[in-house]
Amino acid sequence: DFEKALEEVKPAFGAATDSLKSYCMHGIVNCGETFDHLQQTLRTLVNQVQVSEKTPLLTCLLEGPSGSGKSALAASVALESDFPFIKVISSENMVGFSEQAKSSQITKVFEDAYRSPLSVIILDDIERLLEYVSIGPRFSNIVLQTLLVLVKKMPKDGKKLLVIGTTSQGDVLESMGLSEVFNVSLHVPALRVEEIVRVVRSLEVFGLRDIPEAVEALTSTASKLVPIKKLLLWIELAKQGLAEDQKIPIPRWKQVLSDLS
Amino acid sequence: DFEKALEEVKPAFGAATDSLKSYCMHGIVNCGETFDHLQQTLRTLVNQVQVSEKTPLLTCLLEGPSGSGKSALAASVALESDFPFIKVISSENMVGFSEQAKSSQITKVFEDAYRSPLSVIILDDIERLLEYVSIGPRFSNIVLQTLLVLVKKMPKDGKKLLVIGTTSQGDVLESMGLSEVFNVSLHVPALRVEEIVRVVRSLEVFGLRDIPEAVEALTSTASKLVPIKKLLLWIELAKQGLAEDQKIPIPRWKQVLSDLS
Amino acid sequence: DFEKALEEVKPAFGAATDSLKSYCMHGIVNCGETFDHLQQTLRTLVNQVQVSEKTPLLTCLLEGPSGSGKSALAASVALESDFPFIKVISSENMVGFSEQAKSSQITKVFEDAYRSPLSVIILDDIERLLEYVSIGPRFSNIVLQTLLVLVKKMPKDGKKLLVIGTTSQGDVLESMGLSEVFNVSLHVPALRVEEIVRVVRSLEVFGLRDIPEAVEALTSTASKLVPIKKLLLWIELAKQGLAEDQKIPIPRWKQVLSDLS
Amino acid sequence: DFEKALEEVKPAFGAATDSLKSYCMHGIVNCGETFDHLQQTLRTLVNQVQVSEKTPLLTCLLEGPSGSGKSALAASVALESDFPFIKVISSENMVGFSEQAKSSQITKVFEDAYRSPLSVIILDDIERLLEYVSIGPRFSNIVLQTLLVLVKKMPKDGKKLLVIGTTSQGDVLESMGLSEVFNVSLHVPALRVEEIVRVVRSLEVFGLRDIPEAVEALTSTASKLVPIKKLLLWIELAKQGLAEDQKIPIPRWKQVLSDLS
Amino acid sequence: DFEKALEEVKPAFGAATDSLKSYCMHGIVNCGETFDHLQQTLRTLVNQVQVSEKTPLLTCLLEGPSGSGKSALAASVALESDFPFIKVISSENMVGFSEQAKSSQITKVFEDAYRSPLSVIILDDIERLLEYVSIGPRFSNIVLQTLLVLVKKMPKDGKKLLVIGTTSQGDVLESMGLSEVFNVSLHVPALRVEEIVRVVRSLEVFGLRDIPEAVEALTSTASKLVPIKKLLLWIELAKQGLAEDQKIPIPRWKQVLSDLS
Amino acid sequence: DFEKALEEVKPAFGAATDSLKSYCMHGIVNCGETFDHLQQTLRTLVNQVQVSEKTPLLTCLLEGPSGSGKSALAASVALESDFPFIKVISSENMVGFSEQAKSSQITKVFEDAYRSPLSVIILDDIERLLEYVSIGPRFSNIVLQTLLVLVKKMPKDGKKLLVIGTTSQGDVLESMGLSEVFNVSLHVPALRVEEIVRVVRSLEVFGLRDIPEAVEALTSTASKLVPIKKLLLWIELAKQGLAEDQKIPIPRWKQVLSDLS
Ligand SMILES: Nc1ncnc2c1ncn2[C@@H]1O[C@H](COP(=O)(O)OP(=O)(O)OP(=O)(O)O)[C@@H](O)[C@H]1O
Ligand SMILES: Nc1ncnc2c1ncn2[C@@H]1O[C@H](COP(=O)(O)OP(=O)(O)OP(=O)(O)O)[C@@H](O)[C@H]1O
Ligand SMILES: Nc1ncnc2c1ncn2[C@@H]1O[C@H](COP(=O)(O)OP(=O)(O)OP(=O)(O)O)[C@@H](O)[C@H]1O
Ligand SMILES: Nc1ncnc2c1ncn2[C@@H]1O[C@H](COP(=O)(O)OP(=O)(O)OP(=O)(O)O)[C@@H](O)[C@H]1O
Ligand SMILES: Nc1ncnc2c1ncn2[C@@H]1O[C@H](COP(=O)(O)OP(=O)(O)OP(=O)(O)O)[C@@H](O)[C@H]1O
Ligand SMILES: Nc1ncnc2c1ncn2[C@@H]1O[C@H](COP(=O)(O)OP(=O)(O)OP(=O)(O)O)[C@@H](O)[C@H]1O
Ligand SMILES: [Mg+2]
Ligand SMILES: [Mg+2]
Ligand SMILES: [Mg+2]
Ligand SMILES: [Mg+2]
Ligand SMILES: [Mg+2]
Ligand SMILES: [Mg+2]
């Protein structure tokens, strides 16, 4: 049974790395201090799990608005940890599963982790795993109870585990008592004006002089706070039909913002 | 398995085109700038999916009152895209299916699309797919969660996908968090007076001099805003018994409006 | 399969006509202009479906208080249409069916209709098909969703279909979004004083001079508006023990009203 | 199949009569005009069903407080009708049945009735058949919908049916729309002072002079209105240990009322 | 089948007596008039069932705060009745049963009783049989409906039955309509100061002079009204480590009350 | 069957002891009088069960904020009791079990205990066993009813049982009526300032002079009351990278508190 278990663990590992990379599809752009500090804190946790005997389990929740970069952040830290067992639990791989099947799948990943000396599990988009919808509200209590127990359950026999969860419904998880079972809770914000400037500058998509007007156009159409994922998408749409190294003209940028945002 | 998959994809394609055409049964009448602009925006998205490497997935929601032309708009743009995989997901083909069966059917269409290089999926009348009713409210959370995940899930390996959804319950989808997962949200309005005039003029169903009175009769019986689908139906009913090229007399028009609207 | 389908359609037809006739058990008494106009409007719809190519589907909802004559009206118009496929969908033939079974049964009737060139389907007592009860409220969402889709679904290949629904819970169907999917909505009222007079006169059950007092007794006991079905029942009860051609004495009429209404 | 049906009907008949008799265990004491009038009205309905061709179905609801004599009234009228098919539908014979089983059982009785020329069905304690409880409220919608349809469904082919329902929750049935489907609704009240006097007098359980004090003691302990069933029980308890023809002493009567009511 | 039934009844009987005795584990201490009167009333009911032909069924509900002695009271009266069939229906013997299984089990006991000439059934802790919880509230409607019917159902053929129910949720049973179906409802109170004094005196656990202070300590820590069951437990805890005939010192008594109540 | 039962009991015992020890992973630090008193009270109960014939069952609920040391307290007292049967019922061993399976598992443990002369059962984290979530609220009524019965059920034949429950949702258990069925209810608080000082002093992790500032930093970042479990975790995190006997520098301590709490 142990040999079979090992077999099951190995191939999962390779696939996980691929899938982790796809979470950072647009790379990790330098967004400034806030993001650096978040990354640093996560690295501290990785380290702590690895070295301390008295903390066989550490759990951290990344919470912030939709598209703020939570999944990419979790994935990038997990990738650089080089732990022998890394796995993402995502609803994308469980479409159409029954609540019970989701619960079993999640449990199976944790049990695999308990057999590896050093593991990272990413619980991505926890509100989706919970099948949460605010009308009602409705959600899978079976999956919720599974998470409430597993996020607190210590690995035995010196095995070690880091759990990173992501959610854009921090207050909902709070009211379910799920935030509370995580050791640490970190807020991943959308970009503020200074950070937007920094990002568009490093991407070199606007003429240098156009940047203030481009950012002004953006924050006045949408809102003061812009998630990095949306910013990158709008830039992509605005670049349609332009040559590789051509800058985005301001009128075109405004057109895209008014039509598509 | 791959060969079988290809087989499954092909025949589906032929049927889809037929069904798409039936969505535009009354043709696409020129309704003025608003509609032209909507069509243009959708074409931009078709183009973006086709050319850009960084946007393997684009998703757009058409939202507006009942009969405003959402399905016809989506179908006409999909038809002219000439993408190799085009499919409509409609509750008309899933009458009596269980929630699970609907969810599987929807998932299957997306999985077929992930195997085609370039695809369009139309999610027609999303509130019907969700079995939504405002009393309660009730709806299928299984189908909702399936959509919440699939509308965000990236095709792998360079495959590309455009998803167009239609709904007459924009606010409901908003409160379910389903509007938010679409990249773009477009409003398809009912016709205003100027647009009604333009439509009846181009259809040549009234005597030229009767048009003001006909439109006045219409907007005072029903409301200032008239969905194109209803307008076309009432014209059809008013034409009953008239010769092919005969104009609709105003009294008859008023009779139809008072009896049947 | 097609032959078998034809076989299934034929016998159903004969039975349907019988059952339609039983809906008009007390005949159609002349109740005045309102009822004539309703009948006329329904006949227009029958005609439209028959002749116009562009309206393969017309749908009409008859809504009004309990016993106002909705089912009899729908049945009499359907009978005189002489369409080759006429069918009543009534909960009387589905007692004890599960929600799924009801939904399948309804779907089957529509599918049979799609195979016939010209069809009428009567959805009788829609609130009963929906298993509606105002406490809760509760109803079968499976049946509701089936109706929401089928009442909008176009027959293919030039087949034509008229759907007539009846309900005494117009506002409930409104709030379910079911009224909206019907092309036309008609109100079938209870009888007003003038109409009651006309009915009892043509039935010749009271002495001519007694009519005013009889009607006065009726509207003061019950209410100003009396459904035709109740009126006919009370007359029947008052005639108990009288000779065939004997008129109902006023005291007996008052006794019946006070004891049994 | 028809022969088998006949077989099923016959034995049921014998048992029903026994069970009907047990409903009148304490006999029918003369309670005064109100009760005589109720009995008379029910007899009129029995007669109407028997003689008129145009009323193949009559339905009557007896509604009133717990223990007021509804079941005994229904049973006694049914017994004296001498109809060839008489059946009581009571939850006492369906303890532990599922909702579906109850619904089938009820439907079966009605179908048996449709095969008999002249039938009475008693729906006893309808709120119990519905498994009604005011907390929630909860009830079996399956059974409710079955009743809503069957109480309105006409027997075919000249068969005739009288349905008598009893309930102590008239307002609940009202709000379920179930009262409305009955042709006639009759109120069976608890006993007022004059009626109590009449009952205890005819039972000869108190000394003649003691009656006023006995009745006074009763209505002041309990309430002004006393259901016949409770009155008969308390008399029974008070007679414990007395000789057959001994009158109940007033102190003993008061003791019983204060200890046991 | 009858022989088999008899077999089933007999062994049940023996076990029941044992289980009845365990309900009175701490014996029946003399608690004063209130309790004597309750016992006397129950004995009257036992007698009535035994002798009167017209009351084949009597039903009595004992209602009062948790631990007030309801079960012990019911059990002691049942034991001394010497009826040939005595049975306790308790959730202790149905842990983990489904609602249906509980309902069947309860029904089975009643059916066994209908075959015995003279029976007592104790429905112990009815709120537990109903799986009641005030959040919601939730409860088993299946079990409730079973009780609502069985508590009213008369044994046939001269068989006789006394049903005693106990509950600490009198108001809940009231709102379920369950109190109402019992013929008699009796309140079993917690002990008042005089009764506490009487109990501790007869148990001889305190020095005679200490009694006032002991009772004062008790009623000031807990409340003016103390259930007999709790009183007996605290005395037991306070006696820990003392010799059999040693009195409880007041300081120890106070310690126990402050630590453990 | 009895032999098999014994076999099942024995191995369970060994495992339980291991699992009990893991509950006290960080040992039991001296936290001051409050905790000593709690421990003392629990020992009294252990003793009482062991010696008194009249208390075959004692039940105690430990209630207090998350991480206050309830499980460790229960486990340590159970371990030192040296009872032949000790078992923890924890949701950690029932992840993914259905409600029924959980209920059976719990029942099985109690039944095993009823066969052992002297037993302790720990019901750990009762709100998790109940699958409680405050949204709704939702919980397993099946498990709740099982606990409501088992916590009150006396072992037979002189067998003895101590039940210790733990929960961080005391008020919820109160409103479910579950607190009430325990004989004793004890509050396990988070640490107050004096107690925090005592703990950090005995752990020797700060320089003696730094203690006031360290405690001040802690209570101002988090709250006046700190659960022992969190305190121990933060100390562990702050010690990362320090030599075994090195004290935690205040700035580092503040950094950890601001980043990770
Ligand atoms: N500094 C950064 N941090 C995070 N993501 C970044 C950064 N720079 C660029 N990105 C890109 O931004 C995108 C962030 O999207 P991501 O899916 O991680 O957001 P999210 O918060 O998980 O969104 P959702 O709420 O929809 O799950 C990724 O494509 C990532 O490659
Ligand atoms: N410019 C136009 N845009 C859209 N539809 C048009 C236009 N001109 C004519 N039509 C016709 O109007 C009808 C629009 O109906 P369609 O079913 O698309 O509306 P819808 O908004 O999807 O309605 P529903 O809310 O009921 O789904 C179609 O029959 C179409 O052929
Ligand atoms: N002009 C008329 N229109 C309709 N019904 C008439 C007319 N004259 C006589 N009737 C008789 O009146 C009765 C009307 O009952 P019907 O069942 O159609 O009413 P309904 O509105 O469908 O009632 P319900 O709300 O109970 O379904 C029938 O028996 C019919 O024969
Ligand atoms: N005039 C009378 N009318 C009705 N019942 C009478 C009359 N005289 C005596 N009784 C007796 O009174 C009792 C009435 O009880 P019955 O069960 O009919 O009441 P109920 O209203 O059906 O009660 P429940 O609401 O509990 O069903 C019967 O035992 C019957 O024999
Ligand atoms: N006079 C008395 N009446 C009742 N019980 C007594 C009396 N004297 C002593 N007892 C003892 O008091 C205890 C009463 O507990 P019992 O279980 O009957 O209470 P209860 O009201 O049924 O409690 P619960 O609400 O928990 O079911 C028994 O152990 C019984 O032996
Ligand atoms: N005096 C003490 N009392 C209790 N626990 C202590 C004490 N000293 C140290 N500890 C340690 O503190 C931790 C307390 O955690 P424990 O799991 O018992 O808390 P809990 O209240 O059960 O938390 P939860 O609400 O999460 O179940 C254990 O690791 C234990 O070893
Ligand atoms: Mg994410
Ligand atoms: Mg549409
Ligand atoms: Mg009708
Ligand atoms: Mg009755
Ligand atoms: Mg009890
Ligand atoms: Mg704990």
PDB file of C-alpha atoms in Angstrom, chain D residues 144-211:
ATOM      1  CA  LEU D 144     -52.376  18.362  -0.798  1.00  0.00           C
ATOM      2  CA  GLN D 145     -52.054  18.447  -4.588  1.00  0.00           C
ATOM      3  CA  THR D 146     -53.712  15.039  -4.799  1.00  0.00           C
ATOM      4  CA  LEU D 147     -56.681  16.343  -2.817  1.00  0.00           C
ATOM      5  CA  LEU D 148     -56.826  19.632  -4.759  1.00  0.00           C
ATOM      6  CA  VAL D 149     -57.219  17.653  -7.973  1.00  0.00           C
ATOM      7  CA  LEU D 150     -59.396  14.749  -6.783  1.00  0.00           C
ATOM      8  CA  VAL D 151     -61.927  16.911  -4.928  1.00  0.00           C
ATOM      9  CA  LYS D 152     -62.582  18.736  -8.258  1.00  0.00           C
ATOM     10  CA  LYS D 153     -62.394  15.753 -10.620  1.00  0.00           C
ATOM     11  CA  MET D 154     -65.747  14.680 -12.124  1.00  0.00           C
ATOM     12  CA  PRO D 155     -66.609  10.977 -12.281  1.00  0.00           C
ATOM     13  CA  LYS D 156     -67.176   9.905 -15.889  1.00  0.00           C
ATOM     14  CA  ASP D 157     -69.992   7.848 -17.497  1.00  0.00           C
ATOM     15  CA  GLY D 158     -72.829   8.865 -15.219  1.00  0.00           C
ATOM     16  CA  LYS D 159     -71.119   7.686 -12.033  1.00  0.00           C
ATOM     17  CA  LYS D 160     -71.864   9.844  -8.998  1.00  0.00           C
ATOM     18  CA  LEU D 161     -69.846  10.834  -5.955  1.00  0.00           C
ATOM     19  CA  LEU D 162     -70.354  12.727  -2.703  1.00  0.00           C
ATOM     20  CA  VAL D 163     -67.195  13.785  -0.850  1.00  0.00           C
ATOM     21  CA  ILE D 164     -67.394  14.889   2.798  1.00  0.00           C
ATOM     22  CA  GLY D 165     -64.242  16.301   4.375  1.00  0.00           C
ATOM     23  CA  THR D 166     -63.671  17.096   8.070  1.00  0.00           C
ATOM     24  CA  THR D 167     -61.093  19.389   9.610  1.00  0.00           C
ATOM     25  CA  SER D 168     -60.405  21.330  12.782  1.00  0.00           C
ATOM     26  CA  GLN D 169     -58.037  23.651  10.929  1.00  0.00           C
ATOM     27  CA  GLY D 170     -60.440  25.470   8.629  1.00  0.00           C
ATOM     28  CA  ASP D 171     -58.237  28.545   8.260  1.00  0.00           C
ATOM     29  CA  VAL D 172     -55.211  26.462   7.284  1.00  0.00           C
ATOM     30  CA  LEU D 173     -57.155  24.675   4.552  1.00  0.00           C
ATOM     31  CA  GLU D 174     -58.418  28.076   3.461  1.00  0.00           C
ATOM     32  CA  SER D 175     -54.883  29.392   3.030  1.00  0.00           C
ATOM     33  CA  MET D 176     -53.928  26.251   1.106  1.00  0.00           C
ATOM     34  CA  GLY D 177     -56.762  26.868  -1.346  1.00  0.00           C
ATOM     35  CA  LEU D 178     -58.331  23.561  -0.303  1.00  0.00           C
ATOM     36  CA  SER D 179     -61.541  24.970   1.208  1.00  0.00           C
ATOM     37  CA  GLU D 180     -62.205  26.717  -2.078  1.00  0.00           C
ATOM     38  CA  VAL D 181     -62.344  23.526  -4.129  1.00  0.00           C
ATOM     39  CA  PHE D 182     -65.208  22.177  -2.025  1.00  0.00           C
ATOM     40  CA  ASN D 183     -68.650  23.161  -3.323  1.00  0.00           C
ATOM     41  CA  VAL D 184     -70.004  23.737   0.167  1.00  0.00           C
ATOM     42  CA  SER D 185     -68.402  24.582   3.515  1.00  0.00           C
ATOM     43  CA  LEU D 186     -70.280  24.003   6.806  1.00  0.00           C
ATOM     44  CA  HIS D 187     -69.247  25.066  10.317  1.00  0.00           C
ATOM     45  CA  VAL D 188     -69.724  22.511  13.145  1.00  0.00           C
ATOM     46  CA  PRO D 189     -69.544  24.469  16.410  1.00  0.00           C
ATOM     47  CA  ALA D 190     -68.763  23.440  19.988  1.00  0.00           C
ATOM     48  CA  LEU D 191     -71.778  23.382  22.342  1.00  0.00           C
ATOM     49  CA  ARG D 192     -73.150  26.606  23.819  1.00  0.00           C
ATOM     50  CA  VAL D 193     -74.686  26.708  27.310  1.00  0.00           C
ATOM     51  CA  GLU D 194     -78.253  25.915  26.163  1.00  0.00           C
ATOM     52  CA  GLU D 195     -76.985  22.969  24.166  1.00  0.00           C
ATOM     53  CA  ILE D 196     -74.886  21.657  27.060  1.00  0.00           C
ATOM     54  CA  VAL D 197     -77.988  21.797  29.236  1.00  0.00           C
ATOM     55  CA  ARG D 198     -79.947  19.879  26.644  1.00  0.00           C
ATOM     56  CA  VAL D 199     -77.256  17.191  26.376  1.00  0.00           C
ATOM     57  CA  VAL D 200     -76.752  16.573  30.113  1.00  0.00           C
ATOM     58  CA  ARG D 201     -80.526  16.537  30.573  1.00  0.00           C
ATOM     59  CA  SER D 202     -81.058  13.859  27.955  1.00  0.00           C
ATOM     60  CA  LEU D 203     -78.177  11.794  29.361  1.00  0.00           C
ATOM     61  CA  GLU D 204     -79.737  11.923  32.874  1.00  0.00           C
ATOM     62  CA  VAL D 205     -76.359  11.924  34.636  1.00  0.00           C
ATOM     63  CA  PHE D 206     -77.024  14.744  37.071  1.00  0.00           C
ATOM     64  CA  GLY D 207     -79.849  15.267  39.513  1.00  0.00           C
ATOM     65  CA  LEU D 208     -82.296  17.624  37.815  1.00  0.00           C
ATOM     66  CA  ARG D 209     -81.665  20.379  40.353  1.00  0.00           C
ATOM     67  CA  ASP D 210     -77.894  20.005  40.050  1.00  0.00           C
ATOM     68  CA  ILE D 211     -77.829  20.727  36.315  1.00  0.00           C
TER      69      ILE D 211
END
